[in-house]
Amino acid sequence: MKYISTRGNAPELTFEDVLLTGLATDGGLYVPKDVPQFSLEEIESWRDLPYTELAHKVIYPFVEGCVDSAALQKMLNEVYSGFGHKAVAPLQQIDHNEYVLELFHGPTLAFKDFALQLLGRLLDYVLERRHEKVVIMGATSGDTGSAAIEGTKACRNVDIFILHPHGKVSEVQRRQMTTVKGDNIFNIAIEGNFDQAQDMVKASFGNQQFLRGERKLVAVNSINWARIMAQIVYYFYSALNLGGPLRPMAYSVPTGNFGDIFAGYMAKKMGLPIEQLIIATNSNDVLHRLMSKNQYEVHPLQHTITPSMDIAVSSNFERLLFDLYDRDGAKLADLMARMNAKKDVVSLDEDKLAKARALFDSYAVNEDSTVTTMQEVFGETGYLLDPHTAIGVKAARECRRNPRIPMITLGTAHPVKFEDAVLRAGFDMPKLPHHLTDLMAREERMNVLPADLATVQSFIAEHTFKD
Ligand SMILES: Cc1ncc(COP(=O)(O)O)c(C=O)c1O
Ligand SMILES: N[C@@H](CCOP(=O)(O)O)C(=O)O
């Protein structure tokens, strides 16, 4: 499998090099040159596979040639046997033909564990073989950070630096990052917002001089293809559990960086019948405004009760645009330059917008409506949604086209991580799971830094080259 950049002007890479990269040298994102295709018969033959074996079927074509088949299966077995539910990604029914796919049974209680637990093992596998050490730099609005730290804390050849917006993640989220012990783990609380953190990460991939040519910079955000690859699996798993691929499914996906829903789009491209994909956003609704009005305009970031989705610029949307623009890298580079300039309102060509609308619906949910949905679903079923998932459920109910098709909302996190929303909706806080019961008493470690690239880069260099 070869990978190409969305901006058409960077070398083709193997999976191994893509894993060890963030952005392509032309500023684009890597995508597979050819998308693996599965027939309905082949997908149907996977119906009774446990999650780990299904994951191997879906993931192996992306890593073939770089990761040995048996080694991949071993990693997958290790990763998903550590999850707190034997089904790994169980479905919870909340109405007739309406489900929540629970993606929060991993160690950090959010969907990020599905990919980041695997990414840590893949890094170990590749770095041991290459005798290399790397520096991970990631930005988080709350969930990626702890999942990345948990996934890589045991990696011998990795120093990890996670930037989160100071005071703008929940207490549980912060503590899940700052209480993990390890000389190779660094939490940076930046005095700014998620987008500033993400911009600093992207700028650092563009110019890595601060690492003196001695270390590679590796991404743990969904700009790293390995993240998307592992997230595709649960679309297949949930569909197979509800009678797919013999009947189509619909998905509603709480969306920020467009990684999780892009994984759904990939599953569809790979052959899984998906009738509807709904982009569900909070009030940081740049994608909904683009889809509904054809106006791409980045508004100032709003701080909401769904902090993980407080993202103004949605990184992975570029991967979709690449396909919409017929994989024409030069055209995309021009479009991205206009979008990233954030000066004028940018519109897509009408035919491209039509393609996007044929693939996706979209809906934006404000805080009051998020809270009301949590209350409604609890009233109907006794099931407490996390607020991000509630956004997905609300969007699913508003946008659903065909009630005969199962509607699956991705349950992206556990409500215990989001006290503000749970209390505002009038519920008692659920208990932290066993492995986190003493979280609030654990000692925290983090450094508060200004949102200034040079300061952050010198902090990273200083702690990377400490001996
Ligand atoms: C709980 C939760 N829900 C939804 C999202 C949005 O996912 P994505 O950024 O892949 O669109 C995130 C963060 O990414 C998250 O942490
Ligand atoms: N919501 C994320 C933000 C980063 O998104 P990613 O999927 O690109 O890592 C978070 O919780 O950190």
Short mmCIF file of C-alpha atoms and ligand atoms in Angstrom, two decimals:
data_model
loop_
_atom_site.label_atom_id
_atom_site.label_comp_id
_atom_site.label_asym_id
_atom_site.label_seq_id
_atom_site.Cartn_x
_atom_site.Cartn_y
_atom_site.Cartn_z
CA MET A 1 0.00 0.00 0.00
CA LYS A 2 1.31 3.44 -0.96
CA TYR A 3 0.15 6.75 0.48
CA ILE A 4 -0.10 10.08 -1.33
CA SER A 5 -0.46 13.66 -0.14
CA THR A 6 -3.71 15.56 -0.60
CA ARG A 7 -1.72 18.48 -2.05
CA GLY A 8 -0.02 16.37 -4.70
CA ASN A 9 3.51 17.62 -4.17
CA ALA A 10 5.13 15.30 -1.64
CA PRO A 11 6.79 11.90 -1.97
CA GLU A 12 4.66 8.75 -1.91
CA LEU A 13 5.22 6.89 1.33
CA THR A 14 4.80 3.39 2.72
CA PHE A 15 2.62 2.77 5.77
CA GLU A 16 5.69 2.73 8.01
CA ASP A 17 6.75 6.21 6.91
CA VAL A 18 3.22 7.52 7.10
CA LEU A 19 3.00 6.23 10.67
CA LEU A 20 6.16 8.17 11.51
CA THR A 21 4.99 11.38 9.87
CA GLY A 22 2.50 14.11 10.65
CA LEU A 23 1.89 16.36 7.71
CA ALA A 24 3.27 15.71 4.24
CA THR A 25 6.14 18.00 3.20
CA ASP A 26 3.73 20.00 1.00
CA GLY A 27 1.48 20.64 4.03
CA GLY A 28 -1.09 18.04 2.93
CA LEU A 29 -2.40 14.92 4.65
CA TYR A 30 -1.57 11.40 3.61
CA VAL A 31 -4.31 9.14 2.20
CA PRO A 32 -4.08 5.65 0.66
CA LYS A 33 -3.33 5.79 -3.05
CA ASP A 34 -5.82 2.98 -3.67
CA VAL A 35 -8.64 2.23 -1.27
CA PRO A 36 -9.01 -1.48 -0.39
CA GLN A 37 -12.32 -2.87 -1.66
CA PHE A 38 -14.37 -5.67 -0.14
CA SER A 39 -17.32 -7.39 -1.82
CA LEU A 40 -20.64 -7.81 0.00
CA GLU A 41 -19.98 -11.58 0.09
CA GLU A 42 -16.61 -11.07 1.74
CA ILE A 43 -18.01 -8.65 4.33
CA GLU A 44 -20.92 -11.02 4.98
CA SER A 45 -18.45 -13.84 5.65
CA TRP A 46 -17.06 -11.82 8.59
CA ARG A 47 -20.40 -11.73 10.41
CA ASP A 48 -19.45 -13.87 13.40
CA LEU A 49 -15.88 -12.70 13.86
CA PRO A 50 -14.87 -11.23 17.20
CA TYR A 51 -13.75 -7.59 17.11
CA THR A 52 -10.04 -8.44 17.02
CA GLU A 53 -10.31 -10.71 14.00
CA LEU A 54 -12.57 -8.32 12.13
CA ALA A 55 -10.07 -5.54 12.87
CA HIS A 56 -7.36 -7.62 11.23
CA LYS A 57 -9.46 -8.06 8.06
CA VAL A 58 -10.07 -4.31 7.78
CA ILE A 59 -6.64 -3.03 8.84
CA TYR A 60 -4.22 -5.48 7.24
CA PRO A 61 -4.56 -4.17 3.65
CA PHE A 62 -3.44 -0.73 4.90
CA VAL A 63 -0.27 -2.04 6.59
CA GLU A 64 0.63 -4.97 4.33
CA GLY A 65 4.32 -5.00 3.47
CA CYS A 66 5.23 -3.10 6.66
CA VAL A 67 3.63 -5.09 9.46
CA ASP A 68 3.65 -8.86 9.59
CA SER A 69 0.15 -10.39 9.59
CA ALA A 70 0.65 -12.44 12.77
CA ALA A 71 2.30 -9.51 14.55
CA LEU A 72 -0.70 -7.32 13.71
CA GLN A 73 -3.12 -9.91 15.07
CA LYS A 74 -1.09 -10.15 18.28
CA MET A 75 -1.21 -6.37 18.73
CA LEU A 76 -4.96 -6.28 18.11
CA ASN A 77 -5.54 -9.08 20.61
CA GLU A 78 -3.51 -7.23 23.25
CA VAL A 79 -5.21 -3.90 22.59
CA TYR A 80 -8.83 -4.95 22.64
CA SER A 81 -8.53 -7.55 25.41
CA GLY A 82 -7.71 -4.56 27.65
CA PHE A 83 -11.11 -2.96 27.01
CA GLY A 84 -13.72 -3.01 29.76
CA HIS A 85 -16.45 -4.70 27.71
CA LYS A 86 -16.05 -8.12 26.13
CA ALA A 87 -17.80 -6.99 22.96
CA VAL A 88 -15.28 -4.08 22.72
CA ALA A 89 -17.81 -1.85 20.92
CA PRO A 90 -21.29 -2.87 22.14
CA LEU A 91 -24.51 -1.42 20.77
CA GLN A 92 -27.09 0.09 23.11
CA GLN A 93 -30.61 0.35 21.72
CA ILE A 94 -32.37 3.62 22.59
CA ASP A 95 -35.45 3.36 20.38
CA HIS A 96 -36.91 1.29 17.57
CA ASN A 97 -34.09 0.95 15.03
CA GLU A 98 -32.02 3.54 16.90
CA TYR A 99 -28.73 2.69 18.61
CA VAL A 100 -25.69 4.15 20.36
CA LEU A 101 -22.40 2.46 19.52
CA GLU A 102 -20.49 2.57 22.81
CA LEU A 103 -16.91 3.48 22.00
CA PHE A 104 -15.90 4.34 25.54
CA HIS A 105 -14.84 1.04 27.07
CA GLY A 106 -11.12 1.63 26.53
CA PRO A 107 -8.76 2.80 29.29
CA THR A 108 -9.47 6.54 28.88
CA LEU A 109 -13.21 6.24 28.26
CA ALA A 110 -13.39 7.77 24.78
CA PHE A 111 -13.26 6.47 21.20
CA LYS A 112 -9.65 7.62 20.85
CA ASP A 113 -8.46 4.46 22.62
CA PHE A 114 -9.45 2.31 19.65
CA ALA A 115 -6.70 3.82 17.52
CA LEU A 116 -4.21 5.16 20.04
CA GLN A 117 -3.75 1.88 21.90
CA LEU A 118 -2.87 0.33 18.56
CA LEU A 119 -0.72 3.25 17.46
CA GLY A 120 1.51 2.86 20.53
CA ARG A 121 2.13 -0.79 19.68
CA LEU A 122 2.74 -0.05 16.01
CA LEU A 123 5.28 2.60 16.98
CA ASP A 124 7.09 0.19 19.28
CA TYR A 125 7.16 -2.46 16.54
CA VAL A 126 8.57 -0.11 13.91
CA LEU A 127 10.96 1.89 16.13
CA GLU A 128 12.57 -1.22 17.68
CA ARG A 129 13.24 -2.48 14.19
CA ARG A 130 14.70 0.84 13.06
CA HIS A 131 16.61 1.57 16.31
CA GLU A 132 15.12 5.07 16.31
CA LYS A 133 13.70 7.39 18.93
CA VAL A 134 10.92 9.85 18.09
CA VAL A 135 9.16 12.84 19.60
CA ILE A 136 5.38 12.83 19.64
CA MET A 137 3.66 16.19 19.57
CA GLY A 138 -0.11 16.29 19.82
CA ALA A 139 -2.89 18.79 20.43
CA THR A 140 -5.94 17.88 22.42
CA SER A 141 -9.28 19.39 23.30
CA GLY A 142 -9.43 16.75 26.02
CA ASP A 143 -9.63 13.15 24.84
CA THR A 144 -6.82 12.54 22.34
CA GLY A 145 -4.24 13.64 24.93
CA SER A 146 -4.97 11.05 27.58
CA ALA A 147 -5.54 8.28 25.03
CA ALA A 148 -2.21 9.09 23.37
CA ILE A 149 -0.41 9.13 26.71
CA GLU A 150 -2.00 5.82 27.75
CA GLY A 151 -1.23 4.31 24.38
CA THR A 152 2.43 5.29 24.28
CA LYS A 153 3.52 5.55 27.92
CA ALA A 154 5.20 2.15 27.74
CA CYS A 155 6.96 2.86 24.42
CA ARG A 156 10.70 2.85 25.05
CA ASN A 157 11.59 5.04 22.10
CA VAL A 158 9.12 7.86 22.49
CA ASP A 159 8.97 11.21 24.27
CA ILE A 160 5.43 12.56 24.23
CA PHE A 161 4.38 16.22 24.46
CA ILE A 162 0.66 16.96 24.63
CA LEU A 163 -0.71 20.50 24.33
CA HIS A 164 -4.13 21.22 25.81
CA PRO A 165 -5.96 24.55 26.17
CA HIS A 166 -5.41 25.67 29.78
CA GLY A 167 -8.66 25.59 31.79
CA LYS A 168 -10.74 24.48 28.82
CA VAL A 169 -10.82 20.71 29.26
CA SER A 170 -12.85 18.96 31.94
CA GLU A 171 -11.24 18.08 35.27
CA VAL A 172 -11.41 14.34 34.59
CA GLN A 173 -9.87 14.86 31.14
CA ARG A 174 -7.05 17.00 32.57
CA ARG A 175 -6.29 14.56 35.36
CA GLN A 176 -6.30 11.61 32.97
CA MET A 177 -3.37 13.36 31.24
CA THR A 178 -1.52 15.00 34.08
CA THR A 179 -1.49 12.13 36.57
CA VAL A 180 0.20 9.54 34.38
CA LYS A 181 3.71 8.93 35.67
CA GLY A 182 6.67 8.68 33.30
CA ASP A 183 9.87 10.60 32.50
CA ASN A 184 8.88 10.64 28.84
CA ILE A 185 5.44 12.27 29.33
CA PHE A 186 4.98 16.05 29.22
CA ASN A 187 1.70 17.93 29.51
CA ILE A 188 1.71 21.50 28.27
CA ALA A 189 -1.28 23.64 29.17
CA ILE A 190 -1.18 26.46 26.68
CA GLU A 191 -2.73 29.83 27.41
CA GLY A 192 -4.94 29.69 24.34
CA ASN A 193 -7.48 27.47 22.64
CA PHE A 194 -7.40 24.11 20.87
CA ASP A 195 -6.95 25.65 17.44
CA GLN A 196 -3.85 27.50 18.58
CA ALA A 197 -2.48 24.24 19.96
CA GLN A 198 -3.28 22.42 16.72
CA ASP A 199 -1.71 25.23 14.67
CA MET A 200 1.49 24.94 16.72
CA VAL A 201 1.60 21.21 16.14
CA LYS A 202 1.11 21.66 12.40
CA ALA A 203 3.71 24.44 12.23
CA SER A 204 6.18 22.19 14.03
CA PHE A 205 5.68 19.45 11.46
CA GLY A 206 6.37 22.05 8.77
CA ASN A 207 9.67 23.10 10.35
CA GLN A 208 11.36 20.57 12.61
CA GLN A 209 14.65 22.42 13.08
CA PHE A 210 14.04 22.60 16.81
CA LEU A 211 14.71 18.84 16.89
CA ARG A 212 18.14 19.46 15.31
CA GLY A 213 17.65 16.73 12.73
CA GLU A 214 18.17 14.16 15.51
CA ARG A 215 14.58 13.07 16.08
CA LYS A 216 11.50 12.62 13.88
CA LEU A 217 8.29 14.31 14.94
CA VAL A 218 5.31 11.92 15.00
CA ALA A 219 1.61 12.82 15.13
CA VAL A 220 -1.00 11.23 17.37
CA ASN A 221 -3.82 13.41 16.12
CA SER A 222 -6.04 12.15 13.35
CA ILE A 223 -3.78 13.80 10.78
CA ASN A 224 -1.87 10.50 11.25
CA TRP A 225 -3.47 7.96 8.90
CA ALA A 226 -3.05 5.15 11.46
CA ARG A 227 -5.74 6.87 13.56
CA ILE A 228 -8.34 6.83 10.78
CA MET A 229 -7.46 3.28 9.77
CA ALA A 230 -8.24 1.84 13.20
CA GLN A 231 -11.45 3.85 13.51
CA ILE A 232 -12.89 2.33 10.30
CA VAL A 233 -13.27 -1.05 12.00
CA TYR A 234 -16.17 -0.18 14.29
CA TYR A 235 -18.36 0.84 11.37
CA PHE A 236 -17.99 -2.69 9.96
CA TYR A 237 -18.47 -4.23 13.40
CA SER A 238 -21.67 -2.36 14.22
CA ALA A 239 -23.15 -2.89 10.75
CA LEU A 240 -22.46 -6.64 10.87
CA ASN A 241 -24.14 -6.81 14.27
CA LEU A 242 -27.34 -5.27 12.89
CA GLY A 243 -27.71 -7.29 9.70
CA GLY A 244 -25.29 -5.44 7.41
CA PRO A 245 -24.05 -5.65 4.76
CA LEU A 246 -27.31 -7.23 3.60
CA ARG A 247 -29.11 -4.07 4.63
CA PRO A 248 -27.69 -0.54 4.79
CA MET A 249 -26.99 1.47 7.95
CA ALA A 250 -27.13 5.15 8.84
CA TYR A 251 -24.61 6.82 11.17
CA SER A 252 -24.65 10.07 13.09
CA VAL A 253 -21.20 11.17 14.19
CA PRO A 254 -20.37 13.89 16.76
CA THR A 255 -17.76 15.81 14.80
CA GLY A 256 -14.86 18.13 15.52
CA ASN A 257 -11.74 17.35 13.52
CA PHE A 258 -13.74 15.23 11.01
CA GLY A 259 -11.59 12.15 11.74
CA ASP A 260 -14.25 9.80 13.07
CA ILE A 261 -16.76 10.56 10.34
CA PHE A 262 -14.06 10.35 7.69
CA ALA A 263 -13.46 6.80 8.92
CA GLY A 264 -17.16 6.12 8.22
CA TYR A 265 -16.81 7.57 4.74
CA MET A 266 -13.83 5.25 4.21
CA ALA A 267 -15.86 2.23 5.36
CA LYS A 268 -18.44 3.15 2.74
CA LYS A 269 -15.76 3.49 0.05
CA MET A 270 -14.40 0.08 1.05
CA GLY A 271 -17.77 -1.53 0.31
CA LEU A 272 -19.91 -1.26 3.45
CA PRO A 273 -23.45 -0.17 2.53
CA ILE A 274 -23.96 3.12 4.41
CA GLU A 275 -27.08 5.02 3.41
CA GLN A 276 -26.58 8.15 5.48
CA LEU A 277 -23.68 9.83 7.29
CA ILE A 278 -24.60 12.78 9.51
CA ILE A 279 -22.07 15.40 10.56
CA ALA A 280 -23.24 16.46 14.05
CA THR A 281 -21.53 19.58 15.40
CA ASN A 282 -21.82 21.77 18.49
CA SER A 283 -21.95 25.58 18.13
CA ASN A 284 -18.48 25.46 16.59
CA ASP A 285 -20.32 24.69 13.40
CA VAL A 286 -18.03 25.62 10.52
CA LEU A 287 -18.81 22.36 8.70
CA HIS A 288 -22.57 22.69 9.10
CA ARG A 289 -22.43 26.25 7.75
CA LEU A 290 -20.39 25.07 4.78
CA MET A 291 -22.74 22.18 4.05
CA SER A 292 -25.92 24.20 4.46
CA LYS A 293 -24.93 27.59 3.02
CA ASN A 294 -21.77 26.86 1.04
CA GLN A 295 -19.89 29.38 3.14
CA TYR A 296 -16.60 28.36 4.71
CA GLU A 297 -15.80 30.95 7.34
CA VAL A 298 -13.90 30.22 10.55
CA HIS A 299 -15.60 31.93 13.50
CA PRO A 300 -13.90 32.51 16.87
CA LEU A 301 -13.87 29.35 18.94
CA GLN A 302 -16.67 28.98 21.50
CA HIS A 303 -16.11 27.22 24.82
CA THR A 304 -19.00 24.77 25.33
CA ILE A 305 -20.17 21.89 27.54
CA THR A 306 -18.82 19.60 24.81
CA PRO A 307 -15.17 20.68 25.10
CA SER A 308 -13.79 17.85 22.98
CA MET A 309 -15.64 19.25 19.98
CA ASP A 310 -14.52 22.85 20.57
CA ILE A 311 -12.61 22.95 17.32
CA ALA A 312 -12.88 25.72 14.74
CA VAL A 313 -10.74 24.27 11.94
CA SER A 314 -11.51 20.69 11.09
CA SER A 315 -8.27 19.06 9.93
CA ASN A 316 -9.55 15.95 8.18
CA PHE A 317 -12.06 17.78 6.02
CA GLU A 318 -9.11 18.25 3.66
CA ARG A 319 -9.11 14.47 3.06
CA LEU A 320 -12.73 14.63 1.91
CA LEU A 321 -12.12 17.71 -0.23
CA PHE A 322 -9.32 15.82 -1.97
CA ASP A 323 -11.84 13.24 -3.14
CA LEU A 324 -14.48 15.85 -3.97
CA TYR A 325 -11.91 17.60 -6.19
CA ASP A 326 -11.18 14.30 -7.98
CA ARG A 327 -7.87 13.86 -6.16
CA ASP A 328 -6.39 16.88 -7.96
CA GLY A 329 -3.61 17.93 -5.56
CA ALA A 330 -2.87 21.26 -7.26
CA LYS A 331 -6.53 22.36 -7.10
CA LEU A 332 -6.70 21.29 -3.50
CA ALA A 333 -3.52 23.15 -2.55
CA ASP A 334 -5.08 26.31 -3.96
CA LEU A 335 -8.39 25.74 -2.15
CA MET A 336 -6.64 25.00 1.17
CA ALA A 337 -4.51 28.14 0.83
CA ARG A 338 -7.72 30.18 0.52
CA MET A 339 -9.45 28.35 3.37
CA ASN A 340 -6.47 28.60 5.70
CA ALA A 341 -5.97 32.31 4.98
CA LYS A 342 -9.21 32.84 6.97
CA LYS A 343 -9.67 36.20 5.20
CA ASP A 344 -12.62 35.78 2.86
CA VAL A 345 -15.60 33.49 2.96
CA VAL A 346 -14.71 30.54 0.71
CA SER A 347 -17.31 28.59 -1.30
CA LEU A 348 -16.93 25.21 -2.93
CA ASP A 349 -17.65 24.76 -6.64
CA GLU A 350 -21.37 23.94 -6.94
CA ASP A 351 -20.75 20.45 -8.36
CA LYS A 352 -18.37 19.64 -5.47
CA LEU A 353 -20.87 20.88 -2.92
CA ALA A 354 -23.53 18.71 -4.56
CA LYS A 355 -21.22 15.70 -4.21
CA ALA A 356 -20.63 16.53 -0.54
CA ARG A 357 -24.37 16.86 0.09
CA ALA A 358 -25.02 13.51 -1.56
CA LEU A 359 -22.57 11.94 0.87
CA PHE A 360 -23.33 13.80 4.11
CA ASP A 361 -26.11 15.54 6.01
CA SER A 362 -25.23 17.98 8.75
CA TYR A 363 -26.79 19.51 11.83
CA ALA A 364 -25.56 21.88 14.58
CA VAL A 365 -26.74 21.46 18.18
CA ASN A 366 -26.52 24.20 20.80
CA GLU A 367 -25.94 23.69 24.53
CA ASP A 368 -29.62 23.85 25.57
CA SER A 369 -30.56 21.30 22.99
CA THR A 370 -27.66 19.05 24.03
CA VAL A 371 -28.87 19.09 27.63
CA THR A 372 -32.50 18.52 26.59
CA THR A 373 -31.47 15.51 24.52
CA MET A 374 -29.60 14.02 27.49
CA GLN A 375 -32.76 14.47 29.58
CA GLU A 376 -35.07 13.11 26.89
CA VAL A 377 -33.08 9.96 26.25
CA PHE A 378 -32.67 9.34 29.97
CA GLY A 379 -36.41 9.83 30.46
CA GLU A 380 -37.21 7.41 27.63
CA THR A 381 -34.67 4.69 28.47
CA GLY A 382 -32.82 5.39 31.74
CA TYR A 383 -29.61 5.67 29.69
CA LEU A 384 -27.28 8.61 30.36
CA LEU A 385 -25.59 9.98 27.25
CA ASP A 386 -22.35 11.90 27.32
CA PRO A 387 -23.02 15.39 25.91
CA HIS A 388 -21.02 14.78 22.69
CA THR A 389 -23.06 11.64 22.02
CA ALA A 390 -26.22 13.62 22.77
CA ILE A 391 -25.29 15.97 19.93
CA GLY A 392 -25.08 12.92 17.67
CA VAL A 393 -28.46 11.60 18.83
CA LYS A 394 -30.15 14.98 18.34
CA ALA A 395 -28.72 15.31 14.83
CA ALA A 396 -29.76 11.72 14.04
CA ARG A 397 -33.34 12.45 15.08
CA GLU A 398 -33.49 15.70 13.09
CA CYS A 399 -31.85 14.43 9.90
CA ARG A 400 -32.98 10.82 9.65
CA ARG A 401 -34.18 10.03 6.14
CA ASN A 402 -35.49 6.49 6.46
CA PRO A 403 -36.71 5.09 9.81
CA ARG A 404 -36.52 1.55 8.42
CA ILE A 405 -32.73 1.81 8.25
CA PRO A 406 -30.94 1.34 11.58
CA MET A 407 -29.59 4.67 12.83
CA ILE A 408 -26.38 4.33 14.83
CA THR A 409 -24.96 7.29 16.74
CA LEU A 410 -21.33 6.94 17.72
CA GLY A 411 -21.11 7.07 21.52
CA THR A 412 -17.79 8.86 21.57
CA ALA A 413 -17.19 9.22 25.32
CA HIS A 414 -18.43 8.22 28.76
CA PRO A 415 -20.53 10.85 30.60
CA VAL A 416 -18.32 10.58 33.71
CA LYS A 417 -15.75 12.73 31.90
CA PHE A 418 -18.10 15.71 31.59
CA GLU A 419 -19.32 16.91 34.96
CA ASP A 420 -20.51 20.37 33.77
CA ALA A 421 -22.93 18.88 31.25
CA VAL A 422 -24.13 16.05 33.49
CA LEU A 423 -24.88 18.42 36.38
CA ARG A 424 -26.47 21.00 34.10
CA ALA A 425 -28.80 18.29 32.81
CA GLY A 426 -29.78 17.61 36.43
CA PHE A 427 -28.18 14.18 36.91
CA ASP A 428 -25.89 12.80 39.59
CA MET A 429 -22.39 12.08 38.41
CA PRO A 430 -21.84 8.43 37.52
CA LYS A 431 -18.96 6.70 39.33
CA LEU A 432 -15.52 6.52 37.77
CA PRO A 433 -14.66 2.97 36.72
CA HIS A 434 -12.51 0.85 38.98
CA HIS A 435 -9.12 1.70 37.40
CA LEU A 436 -9.77 5.43 37.90
CA THR A 437 -11.38 5.51 41.34
CA ASP A 438 -8.45 7.43 42.90
CA LEU A 439 -8.02 9.80 39.91
CA MET A 440 -9.01 12.90 41.90
CA ALA A 441 -6.36 12.15 44.54
CA ARG A 442 -3.46 11.48 42.18
CA GLU A 443 -0.60 13.96 41.88
CA GLU A 444 -0.71 16.15 38.75
CA ARG A 445 2.21 17.28 36.56
CA MET A 446 1.90 19.92 33.85
CA ASN A 447 3.58 23.07 32.59
CA VAL A 448 1.60 26.16 31.71
CA LEU A 449 3.09 27.97 28.69
CA PRO A 450 2.00 30.91 26.55
CA ALA A 451 0.53 30.09 23.15
CA ASP A 452 3.83 30.93 21.52
CA LEU A 453 5.45 28.51 19.08
CA ALA A 454 9.08 29.34 19.92
CA THR A 455 8.45 28.91 23.66
CA VAL A 456 6.72 25.57 23.15
CA GLN A 457 9.39 24.31 20.77
CA SER A 458 12.23 25.25 23.12
CA PHE A 459 10.42 23.48 25.97
CA ILE A 460 10.22 20.36 23.83
CA ALA A 461 13.86 20.57 22.76
CA GLU A 462 15.05 21.17 26.30
CA HIS A 463 13.21 18.10 27.62
CA THR A 464 14.06 15.89 24.65
CA PHE A 465 17.79 16.51 24.79
CA LYS A 466 18.05 16.56 28.57
CA ASP A 467 21.02 14.21 28.87
C1 LIG B 1 -15.88 12.79 22.88
C2 LIG B 1 -15.60 13.24 21.48
N1 LIG B 1 -16.60 13.27 20.60
C3 LIG B 1 -16.40 13.68 19.34
C4 LIG B 1 -15.17 14.13 18.90
C5 LIG B 1 -15.02 14.55 17.49
O1 LIG B 1 -14.30 13.60 16.73
P1 LIG B 1 -13.52 14.05 15.45
O2 LIG B 1 -12.53 15.09 15.88
O3 LIG B 1 -12.86 12.83 14.94
O4 LIG B 1 -14.49 14.62 14.51
C6 LIG B 1 -14.10 14.15 19.81
C7 LIG B 1 -12.75 14.62 19.47
O5 LIG B 1 -12.20 14.49 18.47
C8 LIG B 1 -14.31 13.66 21.11
O6 LIG B 1 -13.30 13.59 21.97
N1 LIG B 2 -11.42 16.05 20.13
C1 LIG B 2 -10.03 15.83 20.08
C2 LIG B 2 -9.32 16.88 19.31
C3 LIG B 2 -8.23 16.32 18.50
O1 LIG B 2 -8.75 15.52 17.51
P1 LIG B 2 -7.98 14.35 16.81
O2 LIG B 2 -9.01 13.27 16.65
O3 LIG B 2 -7.50 14.88 15.54
O4 LIG B 2 -6.86 13.89 17.67
C4 LIG B 2 -9.52 15.69 21.50
O5 LIG B 2 -10.33 15.33 22.35
O6 LIG B 2 -8.38 15.91 21.79
#
